[in-house]
Coordinates of C-alpha atoms and ligand atoms in Angstrom, one line a residue:
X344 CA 0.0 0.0 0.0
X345 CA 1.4 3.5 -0.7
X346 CA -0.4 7.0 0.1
X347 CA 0.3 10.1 -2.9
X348 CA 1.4 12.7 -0.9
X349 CA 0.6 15.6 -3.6
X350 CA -2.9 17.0 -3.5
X351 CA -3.4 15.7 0.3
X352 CA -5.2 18.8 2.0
X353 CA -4.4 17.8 5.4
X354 CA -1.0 16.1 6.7
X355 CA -0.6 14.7 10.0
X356 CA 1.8 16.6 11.5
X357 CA 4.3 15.0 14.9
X358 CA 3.5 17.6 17.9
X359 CA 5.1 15.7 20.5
X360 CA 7.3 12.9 21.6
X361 CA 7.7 10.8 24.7
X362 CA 9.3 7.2 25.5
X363 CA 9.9 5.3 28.9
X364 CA 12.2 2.3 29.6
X365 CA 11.3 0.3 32.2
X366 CA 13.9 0.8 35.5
X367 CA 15.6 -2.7 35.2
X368 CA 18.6 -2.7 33.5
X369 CA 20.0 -6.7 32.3
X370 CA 24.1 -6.3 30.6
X371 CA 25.2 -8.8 28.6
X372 CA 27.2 -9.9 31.3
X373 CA 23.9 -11.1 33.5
X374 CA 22.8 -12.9 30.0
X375 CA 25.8 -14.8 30.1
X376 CA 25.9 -15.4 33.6
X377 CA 22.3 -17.2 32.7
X378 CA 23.0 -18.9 29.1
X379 CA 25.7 -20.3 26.6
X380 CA 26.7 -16.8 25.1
X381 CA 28.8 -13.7 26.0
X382 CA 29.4 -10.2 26.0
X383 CA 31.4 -10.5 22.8
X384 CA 29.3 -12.4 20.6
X385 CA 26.3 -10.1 21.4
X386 CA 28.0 -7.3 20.5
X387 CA 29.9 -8.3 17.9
X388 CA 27.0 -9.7 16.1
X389 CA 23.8 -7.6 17.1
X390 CA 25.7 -3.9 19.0
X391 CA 23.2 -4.5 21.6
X392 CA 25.1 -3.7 25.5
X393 CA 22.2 -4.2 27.6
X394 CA 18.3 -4.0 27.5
X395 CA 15.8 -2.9 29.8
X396 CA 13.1 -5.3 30.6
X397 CA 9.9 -5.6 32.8
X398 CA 9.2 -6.6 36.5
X399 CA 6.4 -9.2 36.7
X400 CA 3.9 -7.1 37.7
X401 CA 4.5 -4.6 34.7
X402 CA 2.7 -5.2 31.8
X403 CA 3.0 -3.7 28.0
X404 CA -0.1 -0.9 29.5
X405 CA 2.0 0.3 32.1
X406 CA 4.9 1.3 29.0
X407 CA 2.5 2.1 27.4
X408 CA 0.8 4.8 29.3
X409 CA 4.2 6.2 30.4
X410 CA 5.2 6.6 26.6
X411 CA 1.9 8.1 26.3
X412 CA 1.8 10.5 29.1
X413 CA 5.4 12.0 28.3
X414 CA 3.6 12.3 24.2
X415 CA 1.0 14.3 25.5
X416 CA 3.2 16.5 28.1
X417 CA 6.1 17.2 25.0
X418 CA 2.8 18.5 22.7
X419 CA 1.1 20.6 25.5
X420 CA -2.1 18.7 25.4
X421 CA -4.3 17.0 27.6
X422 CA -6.6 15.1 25.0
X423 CA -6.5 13.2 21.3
X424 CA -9.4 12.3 19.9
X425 CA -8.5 8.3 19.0
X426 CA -5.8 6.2 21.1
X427 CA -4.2 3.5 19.0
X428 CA -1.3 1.0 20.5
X429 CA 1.2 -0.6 18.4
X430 CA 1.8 -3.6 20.4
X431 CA 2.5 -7.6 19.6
X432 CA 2.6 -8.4 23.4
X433 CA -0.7 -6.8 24.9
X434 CA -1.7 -7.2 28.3
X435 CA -4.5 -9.9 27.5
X436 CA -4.9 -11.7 23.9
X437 CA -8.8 -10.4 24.5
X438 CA -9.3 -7.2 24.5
X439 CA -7.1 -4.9 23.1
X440 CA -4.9 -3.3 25.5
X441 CA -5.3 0.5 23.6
X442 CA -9.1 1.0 25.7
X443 CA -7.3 0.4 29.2
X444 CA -4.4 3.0 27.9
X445 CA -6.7 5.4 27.2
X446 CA -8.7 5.1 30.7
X447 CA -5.4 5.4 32.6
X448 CA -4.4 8.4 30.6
X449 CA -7.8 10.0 31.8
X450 CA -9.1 9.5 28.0
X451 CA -11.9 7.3 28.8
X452 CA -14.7 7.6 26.0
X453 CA -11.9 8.0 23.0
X454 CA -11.9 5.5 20.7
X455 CA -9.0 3.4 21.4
X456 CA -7.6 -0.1 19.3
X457 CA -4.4 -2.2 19.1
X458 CA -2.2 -2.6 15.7
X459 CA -0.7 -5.6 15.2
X460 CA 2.7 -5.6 13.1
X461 CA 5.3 -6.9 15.2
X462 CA 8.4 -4.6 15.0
X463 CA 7.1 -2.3 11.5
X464 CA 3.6 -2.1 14.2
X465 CA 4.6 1.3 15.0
X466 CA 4.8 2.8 11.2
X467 CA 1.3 1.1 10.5
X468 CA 0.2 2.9 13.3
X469 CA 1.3 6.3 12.3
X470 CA -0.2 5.5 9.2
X471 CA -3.6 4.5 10.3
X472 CA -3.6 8.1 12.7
X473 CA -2.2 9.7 9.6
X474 CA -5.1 8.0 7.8
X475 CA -7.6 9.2 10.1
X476 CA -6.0 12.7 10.2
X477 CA -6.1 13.3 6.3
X478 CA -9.7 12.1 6.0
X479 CA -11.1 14.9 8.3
X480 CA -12.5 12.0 10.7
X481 CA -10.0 13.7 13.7
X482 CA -7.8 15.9 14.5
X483 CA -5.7 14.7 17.0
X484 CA -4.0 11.1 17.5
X485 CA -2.2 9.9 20.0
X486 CA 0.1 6.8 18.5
X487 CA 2.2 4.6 21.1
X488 CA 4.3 1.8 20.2
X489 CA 5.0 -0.7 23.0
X490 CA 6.2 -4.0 23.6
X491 CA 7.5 -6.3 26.5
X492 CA 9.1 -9.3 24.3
X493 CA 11.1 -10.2 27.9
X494 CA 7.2 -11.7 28.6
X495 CA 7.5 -14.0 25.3
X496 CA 11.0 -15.4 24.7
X497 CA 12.4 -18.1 25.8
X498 CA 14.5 -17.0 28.3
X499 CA 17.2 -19.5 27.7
X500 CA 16.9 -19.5 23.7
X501 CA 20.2 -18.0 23.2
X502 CA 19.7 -16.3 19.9
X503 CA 16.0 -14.7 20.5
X504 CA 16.8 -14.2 24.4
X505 CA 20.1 -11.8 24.0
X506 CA 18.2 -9.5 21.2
X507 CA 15.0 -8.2 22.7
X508 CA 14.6 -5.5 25.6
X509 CA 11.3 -3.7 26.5
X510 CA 9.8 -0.7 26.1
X511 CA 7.7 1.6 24.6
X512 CA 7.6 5.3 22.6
X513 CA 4.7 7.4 21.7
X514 CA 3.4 10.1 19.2
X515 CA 1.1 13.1 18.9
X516 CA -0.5 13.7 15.8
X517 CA -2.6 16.8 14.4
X518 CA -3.8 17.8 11.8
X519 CA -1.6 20.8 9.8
X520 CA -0.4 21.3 6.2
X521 CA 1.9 18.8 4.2
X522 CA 4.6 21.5 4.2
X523 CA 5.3 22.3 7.7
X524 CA 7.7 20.7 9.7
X525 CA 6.5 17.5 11.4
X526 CA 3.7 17.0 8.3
X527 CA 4.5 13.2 7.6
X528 CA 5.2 11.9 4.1
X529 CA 3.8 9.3 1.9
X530 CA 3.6 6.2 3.2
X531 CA 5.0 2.4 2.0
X532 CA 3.4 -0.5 3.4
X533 CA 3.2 -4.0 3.0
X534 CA 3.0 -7.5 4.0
X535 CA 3.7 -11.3 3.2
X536 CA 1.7 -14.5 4.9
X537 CA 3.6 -16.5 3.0
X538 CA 6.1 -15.8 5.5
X539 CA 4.5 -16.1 9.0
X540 CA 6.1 -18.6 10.3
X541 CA 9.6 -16.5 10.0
X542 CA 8.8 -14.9 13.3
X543 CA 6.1 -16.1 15.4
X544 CA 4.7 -17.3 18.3
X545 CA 2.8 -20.8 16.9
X546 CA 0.4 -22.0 20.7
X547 CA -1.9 -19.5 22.0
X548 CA -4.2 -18.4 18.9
X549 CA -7.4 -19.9 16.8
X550 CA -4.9 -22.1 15.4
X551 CA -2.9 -23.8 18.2
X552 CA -5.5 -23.0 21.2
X553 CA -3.9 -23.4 24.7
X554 CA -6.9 -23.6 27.0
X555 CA -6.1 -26.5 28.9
X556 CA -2.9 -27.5 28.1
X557 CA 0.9 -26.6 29.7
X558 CA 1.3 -22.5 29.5
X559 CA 4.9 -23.9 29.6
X560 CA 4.6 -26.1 25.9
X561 CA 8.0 -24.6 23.8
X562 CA 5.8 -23.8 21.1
X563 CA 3.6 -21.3 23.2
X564 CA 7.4 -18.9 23.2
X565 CA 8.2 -16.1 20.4
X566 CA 10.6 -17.9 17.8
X567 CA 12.5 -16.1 14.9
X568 CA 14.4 -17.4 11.7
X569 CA 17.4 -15.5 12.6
X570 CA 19.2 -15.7 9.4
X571 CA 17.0 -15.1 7.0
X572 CA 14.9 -13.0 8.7
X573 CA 18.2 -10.7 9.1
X574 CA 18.6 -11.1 4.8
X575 CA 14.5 -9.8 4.4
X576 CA 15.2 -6.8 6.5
X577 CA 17.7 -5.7 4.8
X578 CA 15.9 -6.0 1.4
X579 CA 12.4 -5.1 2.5
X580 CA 13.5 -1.8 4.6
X581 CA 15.9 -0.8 1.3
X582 CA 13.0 -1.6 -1.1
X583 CA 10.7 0.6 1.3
X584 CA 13.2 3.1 1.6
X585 CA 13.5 3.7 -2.1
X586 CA 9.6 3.9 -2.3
X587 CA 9.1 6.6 0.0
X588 CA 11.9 8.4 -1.0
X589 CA 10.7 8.1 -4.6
X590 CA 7.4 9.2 -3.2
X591 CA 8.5 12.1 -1.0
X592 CA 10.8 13.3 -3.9
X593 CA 13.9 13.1 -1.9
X594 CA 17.3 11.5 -2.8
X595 CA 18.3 9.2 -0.7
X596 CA 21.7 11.4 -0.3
X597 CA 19.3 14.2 0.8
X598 CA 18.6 12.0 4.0
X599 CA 20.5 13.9 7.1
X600 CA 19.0 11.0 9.8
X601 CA 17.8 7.1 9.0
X602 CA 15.7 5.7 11.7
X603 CA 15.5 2.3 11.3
X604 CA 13.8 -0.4 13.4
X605 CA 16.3 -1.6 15.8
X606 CA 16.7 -4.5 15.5
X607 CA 20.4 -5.5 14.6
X608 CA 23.4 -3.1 14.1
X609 CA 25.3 -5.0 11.2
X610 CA 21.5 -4.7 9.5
X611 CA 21.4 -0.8 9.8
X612 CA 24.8 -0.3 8.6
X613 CA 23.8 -2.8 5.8
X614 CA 20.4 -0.7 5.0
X615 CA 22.8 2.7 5.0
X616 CA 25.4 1.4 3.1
X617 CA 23.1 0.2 0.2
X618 CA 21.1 3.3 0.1
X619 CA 24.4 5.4 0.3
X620 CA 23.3 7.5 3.3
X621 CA 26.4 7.6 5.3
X622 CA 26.7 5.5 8.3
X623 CA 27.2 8.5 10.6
X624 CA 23.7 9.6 9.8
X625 CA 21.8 6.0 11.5
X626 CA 20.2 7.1 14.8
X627 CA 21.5 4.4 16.8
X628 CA 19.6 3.7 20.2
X629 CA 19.7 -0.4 20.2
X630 CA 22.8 -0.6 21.7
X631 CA 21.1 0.7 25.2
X632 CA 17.7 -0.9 24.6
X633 CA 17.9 -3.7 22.2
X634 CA 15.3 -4.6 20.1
X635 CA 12.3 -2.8 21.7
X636 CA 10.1 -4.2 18.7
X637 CA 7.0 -2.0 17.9
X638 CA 8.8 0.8 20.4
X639 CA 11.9 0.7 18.7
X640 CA 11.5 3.5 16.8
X641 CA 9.7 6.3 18.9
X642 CA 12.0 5.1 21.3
X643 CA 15.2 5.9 18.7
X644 CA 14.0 9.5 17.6
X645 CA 13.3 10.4 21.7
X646 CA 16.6 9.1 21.7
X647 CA 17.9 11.4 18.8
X648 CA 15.7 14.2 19.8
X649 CA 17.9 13.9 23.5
X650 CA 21.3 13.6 22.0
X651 CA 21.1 16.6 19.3
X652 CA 21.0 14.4 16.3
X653 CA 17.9 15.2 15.5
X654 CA 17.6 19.1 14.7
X655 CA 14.6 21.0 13.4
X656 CA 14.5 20.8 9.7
X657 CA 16.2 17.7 9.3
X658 CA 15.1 15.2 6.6
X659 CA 14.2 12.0 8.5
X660 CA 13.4 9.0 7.1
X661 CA 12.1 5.6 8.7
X662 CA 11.6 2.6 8.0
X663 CA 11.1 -1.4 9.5
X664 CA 10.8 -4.7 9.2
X665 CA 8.8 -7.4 11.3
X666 CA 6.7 -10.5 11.5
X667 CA 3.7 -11.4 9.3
X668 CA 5.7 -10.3 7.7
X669 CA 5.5 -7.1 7.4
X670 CA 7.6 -3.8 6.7
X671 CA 7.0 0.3 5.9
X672 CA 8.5 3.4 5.7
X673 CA 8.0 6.9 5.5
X674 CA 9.7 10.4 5.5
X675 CA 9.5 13.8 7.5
X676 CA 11.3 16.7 7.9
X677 CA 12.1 17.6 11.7
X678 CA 9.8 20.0 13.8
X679 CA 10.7 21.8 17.0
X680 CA 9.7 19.8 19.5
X681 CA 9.3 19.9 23.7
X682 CA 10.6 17.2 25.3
Ligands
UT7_709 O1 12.6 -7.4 14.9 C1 12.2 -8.0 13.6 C2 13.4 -8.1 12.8 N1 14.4 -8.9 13.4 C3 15.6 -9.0 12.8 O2 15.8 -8.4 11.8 C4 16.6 -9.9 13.5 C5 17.5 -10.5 12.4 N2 18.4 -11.5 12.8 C6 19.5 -11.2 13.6 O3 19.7 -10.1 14.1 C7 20.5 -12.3 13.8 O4 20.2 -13.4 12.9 C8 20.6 -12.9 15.2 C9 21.2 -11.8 16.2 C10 19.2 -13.3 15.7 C11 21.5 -14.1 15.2 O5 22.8 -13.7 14.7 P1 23.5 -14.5 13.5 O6 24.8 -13.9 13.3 O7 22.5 -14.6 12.4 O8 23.7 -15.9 14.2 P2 23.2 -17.4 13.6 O9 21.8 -17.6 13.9 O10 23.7 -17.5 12.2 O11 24.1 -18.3 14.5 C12 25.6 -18.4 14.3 C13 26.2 -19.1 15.4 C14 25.4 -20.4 15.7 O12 26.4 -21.3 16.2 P3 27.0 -22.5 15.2 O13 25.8 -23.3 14.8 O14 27.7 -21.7 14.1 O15 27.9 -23.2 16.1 C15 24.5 -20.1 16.9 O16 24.2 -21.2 17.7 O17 26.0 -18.3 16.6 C16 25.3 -19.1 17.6 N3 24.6 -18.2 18.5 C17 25.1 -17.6 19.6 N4 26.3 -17.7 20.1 C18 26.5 -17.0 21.3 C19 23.3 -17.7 18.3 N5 23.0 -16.9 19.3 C20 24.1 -16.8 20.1 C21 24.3 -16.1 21.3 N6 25.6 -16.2 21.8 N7 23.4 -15.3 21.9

């Protein structure tokens, strides 16, 4: 699915900007206290130093509403007019988790719905606000991206248990012109079921109920195709790239910060090196976080927006990758922002 961006009356336009990490902080060092691996190999092979993860008694809402309240505070407003959660972890697999969000943000009444994307979740909720935004049904969106995968890994599967940290990031969205700062760009989308079973969690759905059998079955943890999932990220984030760029009328050489889904470093310095933006210009936050999933990304530009690399006017561009499968991206220049 792509979006023209010419002729679009009314952009959605990012107004504020929040993220949380949860307080505990696991090294590599406590991983490989636990499992067969080491500091070394993780960083060598993924950049990631350490992750944040949840207690037991924090579920993805409580991220989630963090994110959400630190969105609203950096845009200067106490109400949206929809609530939508980018999350593959909810609190409950029925109901959504975006209704209880929006009552603990004090937005009870709002509509309020989950997206589910796995780690490209976040960009098909920005474009679903976006959506909403350029169709004159609202005018305000609050979009939050959050995910606690520590809650479905196996936590002694070395290559799925090292990657994935917890956490979550958050948008506002109004409505404003396509040329003003912060007006998001045309949208690329897409998805293969052919590929489902690349990253996936088999038990617990219509398919593989659980009710009344073992919680602890292996096939009821997340599982990932490392390898090639690493090779269709790479090609689906570049071929999305391309497209949005293409769309948005910018050369890829015009692209001062890349915001890709963090999931692997060698795959972000693969993504800038085949679209010639120049590795200096990735917005790297995975090596404090790890994969965060559908949070990676608000969590990277908060991250940006902290550390000065990401300056009012800047051309930004994002994209990811993630199970279904699925991937996006999208473009937009830099506004001021509050943090
Ligand atoms: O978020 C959605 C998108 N996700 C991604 O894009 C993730 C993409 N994939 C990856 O980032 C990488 O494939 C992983 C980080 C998951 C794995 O790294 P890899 O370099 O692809 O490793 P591999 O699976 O090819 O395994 C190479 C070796 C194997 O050992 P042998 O068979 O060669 O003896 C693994 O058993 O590395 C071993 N290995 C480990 N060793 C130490 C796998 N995980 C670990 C580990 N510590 N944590």
């Amino acid at each position: 699915m792509s979006t023209p961006h010419t002729g679009r009356v009314r952009a959605a336009v990012v107004a504020g900007l929040g993220s949380w990490l949860p307080p505990r902080v696991v090294g590599n060092d406590e991983l490989a206290g636990r499992i067969d691996t080491s500091d070394e190999w993780i960083r060598t092979r993924t950049g990631i130093r350490r992750r944040h993860v949840v207690d037991p008694a924090m579920p993805t809402s409580r991220l989630a509403v963090e994110a959400g309240s630190r969105a609203l505070e950096s845009a200067g407003v106490p109400d949206v007019d929809v609530v939508i959660l980018a999350t593959a972890t909810p609190d409950r697999r029925c109901p959504a988790t975006a209704p209880l969000v929006a009552h603990r943000l004090g937005l009870t009444g709002r509509p309020a719905f989950d997206v589910s994307a796995v780690c490209t979740g976040f960009l098909y909720a920005l474009a679903t606000g976006a959506g909403m935004i350029g169709s004159g049904a609202v005018e305000r969106v609050l979009v939050i991206g959050a995910d606690a995968f520590s809650t479905i890994v196996d936590p002694l599967e070395r290559s799925t248990a090292v990657v994935f940290g917890d956490g979550a990031g958050a948008v506002v969205l109004r409505a404003g012109d396509p040329e003003e700062p912060g007006a998001l760009g045309p949208f690329v989308l897409g998805s293969d079921g052919s590929l489902a079973d690349l990253i996936t969690i088999r038990a617990g759905g219509s398919e593989h109920p659980t009710v009344e059998q073992p919680a602890s079955r292996p096939d009821s943890y997340f599982a990932m195709r490392g390898q090639e999932t690493f090779a269709l990220a790479v090609a689906r984030m570049e071929e999305a790239s391309r497209s949005a760029l293409a769309k948005a009328g910018w050369k890829p050489g015009q692209v001062d910060r890349l915001v890709c889904h963090q999931a692997n470093l060698r795959i972000l310095q693969a993504i800038s090196r085949r679209l010639d933006v120049p590795q200096e210009r990735l917005v790297v936050h995975l090596d404090l976080a790890g994969n965060t999933a559908a949070a990676s990304i608000p969590l990277a530009l908060d991250h940006g927006l902290s550390t000065g690399e990401l300056t009012p006017g800047a051309r930004v561009l994002l994209t990811a990758f993630g199970g279904g499968a699925t991937w996006g991206a999208t473009t937009l220049t830099w506004p001021e922002l509050k943090r």
